[in-house]
Amino acid sequence: MSLEGKVAFVTGASRGIGAAVSRKLAEQGAKVALASRGEDGLGVGLGLACDASDLGQVEAAVSRTVDEFGRLDICVANAGVGSYHAFLDTPIEHVEEMVDVNLKGTIYAARACLPHLFERGEGDIVAIASEAGRRGLPGEAVYCASKFGQVGFIRALDHETRERGVRCTNVCPGGVATDFALAEGYGRPESVLAGMMTAEDVAEVVLFVLTRPRNHRILETAFRPMTEMSWG
Ligand code: NAP
């Protein structure tokens, strides 16, 4: 399946995984709206200033995308923040930001995009979730909570969208070398850091998900660097 002529809305597209996904989709012929708090199209698409945790801004950005490109086919809910602390040391503003951006941001992106996908009777919602959405990790209790929420939301939403032609997928990478993962407090040994995946590796998986024939859907993908343990 080709992405030629498809239109994608990507949150958190200014760097890291969101930027790599946006580039990959544009290379494959999609028109891409890149939404983040700045307004940078990175030379690959339409840059939209949008705080993913503000429903009004997300709705406005999705409307702008449809006005500009005339349709919407793909929503990639990628915007995310993390903070690595023991639970009681996690500043309350970090707690709120992780829930607001990672969890509510995914719900808002889906809420704004889904009516357009239903209108076409076809489309994809891809959440960039995490291994942290499938198992509890030390020093990441609130981040894990936000990511489990994201994963649960997408799993449940699938029940409402399948019969209307819209596929919902959780993409759950392990460690990816981005600003986010290498932030202060990320307590992985050097051997793990050296072997991390790249944002492009994740973009390849997203492309695979989006280009499956429409008679099936990928519900969830879990993939990890060879230097990370399976369940440790
Ligand atoms: P990153 O390099 O720090 O990029 C994060 C992106 O999110 C930036 O484009 C940032 O843009 C955007 N963002 C943050 N807050 C936002 C907000 N309120 N509204 C809109 N955009 C916002 O991080 P990344 O590693 O690419 O992470 C992307 C996603 O992958 C996250 O959901 C993360 O949980 C997930 N993930 C990452 C890893 C990893 O190891 N890196 C592993 C698994 C899953 P602005 O600052 O310009 O707004």
PDB file of C-alpha atoms and ligand atoms in Angstrom:
ATOM      1  CA  MET A   1       0.000   0.000   0.000  1.00  0.00           C
ATOM      2  CA  SER A   2       1.330   3.412  -0.909  1.00  0.00           C
ATOM      3  CA  LEU A   3       0.988   6.620   1.088  1.00  0.00           C
ATOM      4  CA  GLU A   4       0.818   8.681  -2.102  1.00  0.00           C
ATOM      5  CA  GLY A   5      -1.921  11.308  -1.705  1.00  0.00           C
ATOM      6  CA  LYS A   6      -2.610  10.482   1.960  1.00  0.00           C
ATOM      7  CA  VAL A   7      -2.677  13.211   4.591  1.00  0.00           C
ATOM      8  CA  ALA A   8      -1.114  12.740   8.033  1.00  0.00           C
ATOM      9  CA  PHE A   9      -1.354  14.768  11.234  1.00  0.00           C
ATOM     10  CA  VAL A  10       1.627  14.170  13.563  1.00  0.00           C
ATOM     11  CA  THR A  11       1.894  15.613  17.081  1.00  0.00           C
ATOM     12  CA  GLY A  12       5.270  16.359  18.652  1.00  0.00           C
ATOM     13  CA  ALA A  13       6.851  16.525  15.217  1.00  0.00           C
ATOM     14  CA  SER A  14       9.558  19.108  15.848  1.00  0.00           C
ATOM     15  CA  ARG A  15      12.274  16.584  16.765  1.00  0.00           C
ATOM     16  CA  GLY A  16      12.999  12.985  17.749  1.00  0.00           C
ATOM     17  CA  ILE A  17      10.552  10.264  16.745  1.00  0.00           C
ATOM     18  CA  GLY A  18       7.829  12.661  15.531  1.00  0.00           C
ATOM     19  CA  ALA A  19      10.253  14.400  13.160  1.00  0.00           C
ATOM     20  CA  ALA A  20      11.546  11.058  11.820  1.00  0.00           C
ATOM     21  CA  VAL A  21       7.999   9.760  11.279  1.00  0.00           C
ATOM     22  CA  SER A  22       7.016  12.985   9.506  1.00  0.00           C
ATOM     23  CA  ARG A  23      10.038  12.752   7.210  1.00  0.00           C
ATOM     24  CA  LYS A  24       9.365   9.099   6.460  1.00  0.00           C
ATOM     25  CA  LEU A  25       5.705   9.671   5.602  1.00  0.00           C
ATOM     26  CA  ALA A  26       6.567  12.671   3.414  1.00  0.00           C
ATOM     27  CA  GLU A  27       9.245  10.612   1.586  1.00  0.00           C
ATOM     28  CA  GLN A  28       6.546   8.038   0.855  1.00  0.00           C
ATOM     29  CA  GLY A  29       4.310  10.630  -0.753  1.00  0.00           C
ATOM     30  CA  ALA A  30       2.049  11.688   2.127  1.00  0.00           C
ATOM     31  CA  LYS A  31       1.238  15.313   2.869  1.00  0.00           C
ATOM     32  CA  VAL A  32       2.145  15.893   6.501  1.00  0.00           C
ATOM     33  CA  ALA A  33       1.032  18.428   9.121  1.00  0.00           C
ATOM     34  CA  LEU A  34       3.709  18.720  11.796  1.00  0.00           C
ATOM     35  CA  ALA A  35       2.180  19.886  15.075  1.00  0.00           C
ATOM     36  CA  SER A  36       4.283  20.935  18.052  1.00  0.00           C
ATOM     37  CA  ARG A  37       4.549  23.916  20.347  1.00  0.00           C
ATOM     38  CA  GLY A  38       6.840  25.670  17.869  1.00  0.00           C
ATOM     39  CA  GLU A  39       5.655  25.983  14.293  1.00  0.00           C
ATOM     40  CA  ASP A  40       8.292  24.155  12.313  1.00  0.00           C
ATOM     41  CA  GLY A  41       7.484  22.178   9.198  1.00  0.00           C
ATOM     42  CA  LEU A  42      11.143  21.051   9.048  1.00  0.00           C
ATOM     43  CA  GLY A  43      10.979  21.549   5.303  1.00  0.00           C
ATOM     44  CA  VAL A  44       8.846  18.435   4.885  1.00  0.00           C
ATOM     45  CA  GLY A  45       5.316  19.657   5.498  1.00  0.00           C
ATOM     46  CA  LEU A  46       2.966  22.148   7.101  1.00  0.00           C
ATOM     47  CA  GLY A  47       4.203  23.361  10.504  1.00  0.00           C
ATOM     48  CA  LEU A  48       1.445  24.038  13.027  1.00  0.00           C
ATOM     49  CA  ALA A  49       1.835  25.587  16.472  1.00  0.00           C
ATOM     50  CA  CYS A  50      -0.132  23.327  18.773  1.00  0.00           C
ATOM     51  CA  ASP A  51       0.089  22.314  22.408  1.00  0.00           C
ATOM     52  CA  ALA A  52      -1.013  18.680  22.372  1.00  0.00           C
ATOM     53  CA  SER A  53      -2.473  19.024  25.868  1.00  0.00           C
ATOM     54  CA  ASP A  54      -4.921  21.766  24.825  1.00  0.00           C
ATOM     55  CA  LEU A  55      -8.001  20.355  23.097  1.00  0.00           C
ATOM     56  CA  GLY A  56      -8.911  23.684  21.444  1.00  0.00           C
ATOM     57  CA  GLN A  57      -5.452  23.997  19.904  1.00  0.00           C
ATOM     58  CA  VAL A  58      -5.486  20.385  18.710  1.00  0.00           C
ATOM     59  CA  GLU A  59      -8.917  20.803  17.107  1.00  0.00           C
ATOM     60  CA  ALA A  60      -7.791  24.029  15.423  1.00  0.00           C
ATOM     61  CA  ALA A  61      -4.626  22.354  14.092  1.00  0.00           C
ATOM     62  CA  VAL A  62      -6.576  19.386  12.693  1.00  0.00           C
ATOM     63  CA  SER A  63      -9.093  21.752  11.031  1.00  0.00           C
ATOM     64  CA  ARG A  64      -6.224  23.697   9.517  1.00  0.00           C
ATOM     65  CA  THR A  65      -4.754  20.423   8.185  1.00  0.00           C
ATOM     66  CA  VAL A  66      -8.032  19.466   6.515  1.00  0.00           C
ATOM     67  CA  ASP A  67      -8.523  23.006   5.119  1.00  0.00           C
ATOM     68  CA  GLU A  68      -5.020  22.960   3.675  1.00  0.00           C
ATOM     69  CA  PHE A  69      -4.917  19.414   2.271  1.00  0.00           C
ATOM     70  CA  GLY A  70      -8.622  18.635   1.773  1.00  0.00           C
ATOM     71  CA  ARG A  71      -8.711  15.357   3.726  1.00  0.00           C
ATOM     72  CA  LEU A  72      -7.220  13.413   6.612  1.00  0.00           C
ATOM     73  CA  ASP A  73      -6.097   9.775   6.606  1.00  0.00           C
ATOM     74  CA  ILE A  74      -3.565   9.310   9.395  1.00  0.00           C
ATOM     75  CA  CYS A  75      -3.213  10.546  12.965  1.00  0.00           C
ATOM     76  CA  VAL A  76       0.082   9.913  14.766  1.00  0.00           C
ATOM     77  CA  ALA A  77      -0.229  10.743  18.472  1.00  0.00           C
ATOM     78  CA  ASN A  78       3.426  11.065  19.333  1.00  0.00           C
ATOM     79  CA  ALA A  79       3.894  14.175  21.525  1.00  0.00           C
ATOM     80  CA  GLY A  80       5.296  13.076  24.839  1.00  0.00           C
ATOM     81  CA  VAL A  81       7.350  14.091  27.820  1.00  0.00           C
ATOM     82  CA  GLY A  82       9.130  12.055  30.485  1.00  0.00           C
ATOM     83  CA  SER A  83      10.777  12.614  33.795  1.00  0.00           C
ATOM     84  CA  TYR A  84      12.809  10.045  35.679  1.00  0.00           C
ATOM     85  CA  HIS A  85      12.422  10.196  39.433  1.00  0.00           C
ATOM     86  CA  ALA A  86      11.458   8.049  42.374  1.00  0.00           C
ATOM     87  CA  PHE A  87       7.706   8.594  42.731  1.00  0.00           C
ATOM     88  CA  LEU A  88       7.786  10.872  45.784  1.00  0.00           C
ATOM     89  CA  ASP A  89      10.563  12.967  44.240  1.00  0.00           C
ATOM     90  CA  THR A  90       8.609  13.611  41.035  1.00  0.00           C
ATOM     91  CA  PRO A  91       7.729  17.319  40.948  1.00  0.00           C
ATOM     92  CA  ILE A  92       3.952  17.721  40.773  1.00  0.00           C
ATOM     93  CA  GLU A  93       4.228  19.863  37.648  1.00  0.00           C
ATOM     94  CA  HIS A  94       6.009  16.931  35.933  1.00  0.00           C
ATOM     95  CA  VAL A  95       3.179  14.619  37.033  1.00  0.00           C
ATOM     96  CA  GLU A  96       0.633  16.949  35.495  1.00  0.00           C
ATOM     97  CA  GLU A  97       2.597  17.475  32.288  1.00  0.00           C
ATOM     98  CA  MET A  98       3.108  13.728  31.691  1.00  0.00           C
ATOM     99  CA  VAL A  99      -0.595  13.000  32.157  1.00  0.00           C
ATOM    100  CA  ASP A 100      -1.644  16.053  30.146  1.00  0.00           C
ATOM    101  CA  VAL A 101       0.659  15.546  27.151  1.00  0.00           C
ATOM    102  CA  ASN A 102       1.091  11.754  26.988  1.00  0.00           C
ATOM    103  CA  LEU A 103      -2.389  10.613  27.945  1.00  0.00           C
ATOM    104  CA  LYS A 104      -4.771  13.504  27.379  1.00  0.00           C
ATOM    105  CA  GLY A 105      -2.763  14.545  24.315  1.00  0.00           C
ATOM    106  CA  THR A 106      -3.391  11.158  22.703  1.00  0.00           C
ATOM    107  CA  ILE A 107      -7.094  11.295  23.553  1.00  0.00           C
ATOM    108  CA  TYR A 108      -7.379  14.837  22.173  1.00  0.00           C
ATOM    109  CA  ALA A 109      -5.577  13.970  18.936  1.00  0.00           C
ATOM    110  CA  ALA A 110      -7.903  11.010  18.395  1.00  0.00           C
ATOM    111  CA  ARG A 111     -10.960  13.067  19.288  1.00  0.00           C
ATOM    112  CA  ALA A 112     -10.065  15.771  16.793  1.00  0.00           C
ATOM    113  CA  CYS A 113      -9.020  13.402  13.980  1.00  0.00           C
ATOM    114  CA  LEU A 114     -11.543  10.583  14.222  1.00  0.00           C
ATOM    115  CA  PRO A 115     -14.593  12.395  12.768  1.00  0.00           C
ATOM    116  CA  HIS A 116     -12.569  13.065   9.600  1.00  0.00           C
ATOM    117  CA  LEU A 117     -11.471   9.430   9.357  1.00  0.00           C
ATOM    118  CA  PHE A 118     -15.029   8.184   9.910  1.00  0.00           C
ATOM    119  CA  GLU A 119     -16.183  10.562   7.199  1.00  0.00           C
ATOM    120  CA  ARG A 120     -13.850   8.807   4.750  1.00  0.00           C
ATOM    121  CA  GLY A 121     -14.701   5.353   6.134  1.00  0.00           C
ATOM    122  CA  GLU A 122     -10.989   4.621   6.335  1.00  0.00           C
ATOM    123  CA  GLY A 123      -7.934   5.742   8.254  1.00  0.00           C
ATOM    124  CA  ASP A 124      -5.308   5.028  10.888  1.00  0.00           C
ATOM    125  CA  ILE A 125      -4.612   6.229  14.400  1.00  0.00           C
ATOM    126  CA  VAL A 126      -1.118   5.340  15.591  1.00  0.00           C
ATOM    127  CA  ALA A 127      -0.063   6.089  19.159  1.00  0.00           C
ATOM    128  CA  ILE A 128       3.640   6.217  19.882  1.00  0.00           C
ATOM    129  CA  ALA A 129       3.350   4.529  23.245  1.00  0.00           C
ATOM    130  CA  SER A 130       6.268   2.673  24.855  1.00  0.00           C
ATOM    131  CA  GLU A 131       7.524  -0.445  26.562  1.00  0.00           C
ATOM    132  CA  ALA A 132       6.691   1.700  29.593  1.00  0.00           C
ATOM    133  CA  GLY A 133       3.050   1.250  28.586  1.00  0.00           C
ATOM    134  CA  ARG A 134       3.341  -2.527  28.863  1.00  0.00           C
ATOM    135  CA  ARG A 135       5.344  -3.036  32.056  1.00  0.00           C
ATOM    136  CA  GLY A 136       6.306  -1.090  35.158  1.00  0.00           C
ATOM    137  CA  LEU A 137       9.800   0.397  35.110  1.00  0.00           C
ATOM    138  CA  PRO A 138      11.755   1.626  38.138  1.00  0.00           C
ATOM    139  CA  GLY A 139      11.917   5.418  38.536  1.00  0.00           C
ATOM    140  CA  GLU A 140       9.180   5.925  35.935  1.00  0.00           C
ATOM    141  CA  ALA A 141       5.949   5.309  37.870  1.00  0.00           C
ATOM    142  CA  VAL A 142       4.062   8.322  36.563  1.00  0.00           C
ATOM    143  CA  TYR A 143       5.456   8.040  33.042  1.00  0.00           C
ATOM    144  CA  CYS A 144       4.420   4.360  33.022  1.00  0.00           C
ATOM    145  CA  ALA A 145       0.956   5.323  34.265  1.00  0.00           C
ATOM    146  CA  SER A 146       0.563   7.838  31.436  1.00  0.00           C
ATOM    147  CA  LYS A 147       1.763   5.284  28.874  1.00  0.00           C
ATOM    148  CA  PHE A 148      -0.415   2.438  30.219  1.00  0.00           C
ATOM    149  CA  GLY A 149      -3.304   4.891  29.897  1.00  0.00           C
ATOM    150  CA  GLN A 150      -2.371   5.628  26.303  1.00  0.00           C
ATOM    151  CA  VAL A 151      -2.116   1.909  25.482  1.00  0.00           C
ATOM    152  CA  GLY A 152      -5.441   1.127  27.175  1.00  0.00           C
ATOM    153  CA  PHE A 153      -7.171   3.964  25.371  1.00  0.00           C
ATOM    154  CA  ILE A 154      -6.010   2.762  21.939  1.00  0.00           C
ATOM    155  CA  ARG A 155      -6.842  -0.890  22.698  1.00  0.00           C
ATOM    156  CA  ALA A 156     -10.370   0.083  23.727  1.00  0.00           C
ATOM    157  CA  LEU A 157     -10.865   2.557  20.893  1.00  0.00           C
ATOM    158  CA  ASP A 158     -10.190  -0.201  18.374  1.00  0.00           C
ATOM    159  CA  HIS A 159     -13.536  -1.760  19.346  1.00  0.00           C
ATOM    160  CA  GLU A 160     -15.337   1.398  18.213  1.00  0.00           C
ATOM    161  CA  THR A 161     -13.420   2.074  15.039  1.00  0.00           C
ATOM    162  CA  ARG A 162     -12.776  -1.301  13.382  1.00  0.00           C
ATOM    163  CA  GLU A 163     -16.197  -1.684  11.856  1.00  0.00           C
ATOM    164  CA  ARG A 164     -15.933   1.829  10.447  1.00  0.00           C
ATOM    165  CA  GLY A 165     -12.663   1.133   8.625  1.00  0.00           C
ATOM    166  CA  VAL A 166     -10.354   2.906  11.052  1.00  0.00           C
ATOM    167  CA  ARG A 167      -7.386   0.998  12.468  1.00  0.00           C
ATOM    168  CA  CYS A 168      -5.858   1.778  15.877  1.00  0.00           C
ATOM    169  CA  THR A 169      -2.296   0.778  16.700  1.00  0.00           C
ATOM    170  CA  ASN A 170       0.017   1.092  19.688  1.00  0.00           C
ATOM    171  CA  VAL A 171       3.663   1.362  18.667  1.00  0.00           C
ATOM    172  CA  CYS A 172       5.721   0.456  21.759  1.00  0.00           C
ATOM    173  CA  PRO A 173       9.467   0.973  21.355  1.00  0.00           C
ATOM    174  CA  GLY A 174      12.121   0.404  23.992  1.00  0.00           C
ATOM    175  CA  GLY A 175      14.986   2.880  24.223  1.00  0.00           C
ATOM    176  CA  VAL A 176      15.380   5.329  21.330  1.00  0.00           C
ATOM    177  CA  ALA A 177      18.267   7.818  21.270  1.00  0.00           C
ATOM    178  CA  THR A 178      16.453  11.167  21.431  1.00  0.00           C
ATOM    179  CA  ASP A 179      16.646  14.240  23.714  1.00  0.00           C
ATOM    180  CA  PHE A 180      13.851  12.696  25.749  1.00  0.00           C
ATOM    181  CA  ALA A 181      15.525   9.366  26.491  1.00  0.00           C
ATOM    182  CA  LEU A 182      18.883  10.892  27.235  1.00  0.00           C
ATOM    183  CA  ALA A 183      17.419  13.362  29.744  1.00  0.00           C
ATOM    184  CA  GLU A 184      18.778  13.670  33.267  1.00  0.00           C
ATOM    185  CA  GLY A 185      17.965  10.711  35.471  1.00  0.00           C
ATOM    186  CA  TYR A 186      17.629   8.100  32.709  1.00  0.00           C
ATOM    187  CA  GLY A 187      19.392   5.394  34.673  1.00  0.00           C
ATOM    188  CA  ARG A 188      20.470   2.916  32.020  1.00  0.00           C
ATOM    189  CA  PRO A 189      23.977   1.443  31.894  1.00  0.00           C
ATOM    190  CA  GLU A 190      26.379   2.666  29.207  1.00  0.00           C
ATOM    191  CA  SER A 191      26.041  -0.625  27.283  1.00  0.00           C
ATOM    192  CA  VAL A 192      22.305  -0.006  26.901  1.00  0.00           C
ATOM    193  CA  LEU A 193      22.730   3.640  25.887  1.00  0.00           C
ATOM    194  CA  ALA A 194      25.279   2.665  23.235  1.00  0.00           C
ATOM    195  CA  GLY A 195      22.873   0.233  21.616  1.00  0.00           C
ATOM    196  CA  MET A 196      19.730   2.340  21.573  1.00  0.00           C
ATOM    197  CA  MET A 197      17.501   2.402  18.519  1.00  0.00           C
ATOM    198  CA  THR A 198      17.193   5.496  16.362  1.00  0.00           C
ATOM    199  CA  ALA A 199      14.106   7.591  15.697  1.00  0.00           C
ATOM    200  CA  GLU A 200      14.341   6.321  12.088  1.00  0.00           C
ATOM    201  CA  ASP A 201      14.000   2.722  13.340  1.00  0.00           C
ATOM    202  CA  VAL A 202      10.675   3.698  14.906  1.00  0.00           C
ATOM    203  CA  ALA A 203       9.605   5.557  11.758  1.00  0.00           C
ATOM    204  CA  GLU A 204      10.192   2.338   9.760  1.00  0.00           C
ATOM    205  CA  VAL A 205       7.848   0.459  12.085  1.00  0.00           C
ATOM    206  CA  VAL A 206       5.192   3.169  11.759  1.00  0.00           C
ATOM    207  CA  LEU A 207       5.509   2.970   7.982  1.00  0.00           C
ATOM    208  CA  PHE A 208       5.087  -0.815   8.131  1.00  0.00           C
ATOM    209  CA  VAL A 209       1.918  -0.424  10.223  1.00  0.00           C
ATOM    210  CA  LEU A 210       0.440   2.168   7.875  1.00  0.00           C
ATOM    211  CA  THR A 211       1.180   0.290   4.672  1.00  0.00           C
ATOM    212  CA  ARG A 212      -0.472  -3.036   5.582  1.00  0.00           C
ATOM    213  CA  PRO A 213      -3.266  -3.994   3.209  1.00  0.00           C
ATOM    214  CA  ARG A 214      -6.578  -2.805   4.609  1.00  0.00           C
ATOM    215  CA  ASN A 215      -7.906  -6.320   5.253  1.00  0.00           C
ATOM    216  CA  HIS A 216      -5.988  -6.398   8.561  1.00  0.00           C
ATOM    217  CA  ARG A 217      -4.483  -4.199  11.220  1.00  0.00           C
ATOM    218  CA  ILE A 218      -1.479  -4.286  13.536  1.00  0.00           C
ATOM    219  CA  LEU A 219      -2.849  -3.814  17.047  1.00  0.00           C
ATOM    220  CA  GLU A 220       0.406  -3.431  18.880  1.00  0.00           C
ATOM    221  CA  THR A 221       4.126  -3.629  18.163  1.00  0.00           C
ATOM    222  CA  ALA A 222       6.792  -4.107  20.835  1.00  0.00           C
ATOM    223  CA  PHE A 223      10.437  -3.865  19.841  1.00  0.00           C
ATOM    224  CA  ARG A 224      13.574  -3.295  21.845  1.00  0.00           C
ATOM    225  CA  PRO A 225      17.294  -2.774  21.287  1.00  0.00           C
ATOM    226  CA  MET A 226      19.409  -5.922  21.447  1.00  0.00           C
ATOM    227  CA  THR A 227      21.176  -4.356  24.461  1.00  0.00           C
ATOM    228  CA  GLU A 228      17.964  -4.189  26.518  1.00  0.00           C
ATOM    229  CA  MET A 229      16.629  -7.172  28.432  1.00  0.00           C
ATOM    230  CA  SER A 230      13.208  -8.542  27.537  1.00  0.00           C
ATOM    231  CA  TRP A 231      11.493  -7.988  30.841  1.00  0.00           C
ATOM    232  CA  GLY A 232      14.208  -6.657  33.146  1.00  0.00           C
TER     233      GLY A 232
HETATM  234  P1  NAP B   1      11.712  14.193  22.023  1.00  0.00           P
HETATM  235  O1  NAP B   1      12.864  14.050  21.105  1.00  0.00           O
HETATM  236  O2  NAP B   1      11.921  14.903  23.329  1.00  0.00           O
HETATM  237  O3  NAP B   1      10.506  14.867  21.230  1.00  0.00           O
HETATM  238  C1  NAP B   1       9.309  15.134  21.889  1.00  0.00           C
HETATM  239  C2  NAP B   1       8.396  15.866  20.942  1.00  0.00           C
HETATM  240  O4  NAP B   1       7.164  16.105  21.641  1.00  0.00           O
HETATM  241  C3  NAP B   1       8.950  17.193  20.503  1.00  0.00           C
HETATM  242  O5  NAP B   1       8.674  17.368  19.133  1.00  0.00           O
HETATM  243  C4  NAP B   1       8.175  18.190  21.349  1.00  0.00           C
HETATM  244  O6  NAP B   1       7.981  19.370  20.597  1.00  0.00           O
HETATM  245  C5  NAP B   1       6.850  17.477  21.518  1.00  0.00           C
HETATM  246  N1  NAP B   1       6.081  17.957  22.654  1.00  0.00           N
HETATM  247  C6  NAP B   1       6.396  17.925  23.963  1.00  0.00           C
HETATM  248  N2  NAP B   1       5.415  18.503  24.687  1.00  0.00           N
HETATM  249  C7  NAP B   1       4.473  18.903  23.796  1.00  0.00           C
HETATM  250  C8  NAP B   1       3.236  19.544  23.906  1.00  0.00           C
HETATM  251  N3  NAP B   1       2.746  19.944  25.099  1.00  0.00           N
HETATM  252  N4  NAP B   1       2.528  19.789  22.784  1.00  0.00           N
HETATM  253  C9  NAP B   1       3.009  19.425  21.566  1.00  0.00           C
HETATM  254  N5  NAP B   1       4.176  18.819  21.387  1.00  0.00           N
HETATM  255  C10 NAP B   1       4.898  18.557  22.505  1.00  0.00           C
HETATM  256  O7  NAP B   1      11.117  12.760  22.431  1.00  0.00           O
HETATM  257  P2  NAP B   1      10.915  11.392  21.614  1.00  0.00           P
HETATM  258  O8  NAP B   1      11.820  10.387  22.217  1.00  0.00           O
HETATM  259  O9  NAP B   1      10.947  11.634  20.167  1.00  0.00           O
HETATM  260  O10 NAP B   1       9.443  11.003  22.123  1.00  0.00           O
HETATM  261  C11 NAP B   1       8.332  10.972  21.264  1.00  0.00           C
HETATM  262  C12 NAP B   1       7.350   9.943  21.811  1.00  0.00           C
HETATM  263  O11 NAP B   1       7.975   8.672  21.834  1.00  0.00           O
HETATM  264  C13 NAP B   1       6.881  10.211  23.235  1.00  0.00           C
HETATM  265  O12 NAP B   1       5.494   9.971  23.335  1.00  0.00           O
HETATM  266  C14 NAP B   1       7.644   9.188  24.057  1.00  0.00           C
HETATM  267  O13 NAP B   1       6.925   8.817  25.217  1.00  0.00           O
HETATM  268  C15 NAP B   1       7.738   8.048  23.060  1.00  0.00           C
HETATM  269  N6  NAP B   1       8.804   7.089  23.326  1.00  0.00           N
HETATM  270  C16 NAP B   1      10.103   7.480  23.384  1.00  0.00           C
HETATM  271  C17 NAP B   1      11.073   6.527  23.637  1.00  0.00           C
HETATM  272  C18 NAP B   1      12.515   6.889  23.744  1.00  0.00           C
HETATM  273  O14 NAP B   1      13.293   6.084  24.286  1.00  0.00           O
HETATM  274  N7  NAP B   1      12.930   8.045  23.225  1.00  0.00           N
HETATM  275  C19 NAP B   1      10.730   5.187  23.838  1.00  0.00           C
HETATM  276  C20 NAP B   1       9.406   4.833  23.774  1.00  0.00           C
HETATM  277  C21 NAP B   1       8.449   5.779  23.502  1.00  0.00           C
HETATM  278  P3  NAP B   1       8.008  20.856  21.191  1.00  0.00           P
HETATM  279  O15 NAP B   1       8.881  20.817  22.417  1.00  0.00           O
HETATM  280  O16 NAP B   1       8.550  21.619  20.043  1.00  0.00           O
HETATM  281  O17 NAP B   1       6.587  21.165  21.477  1.00  0.00           O
END
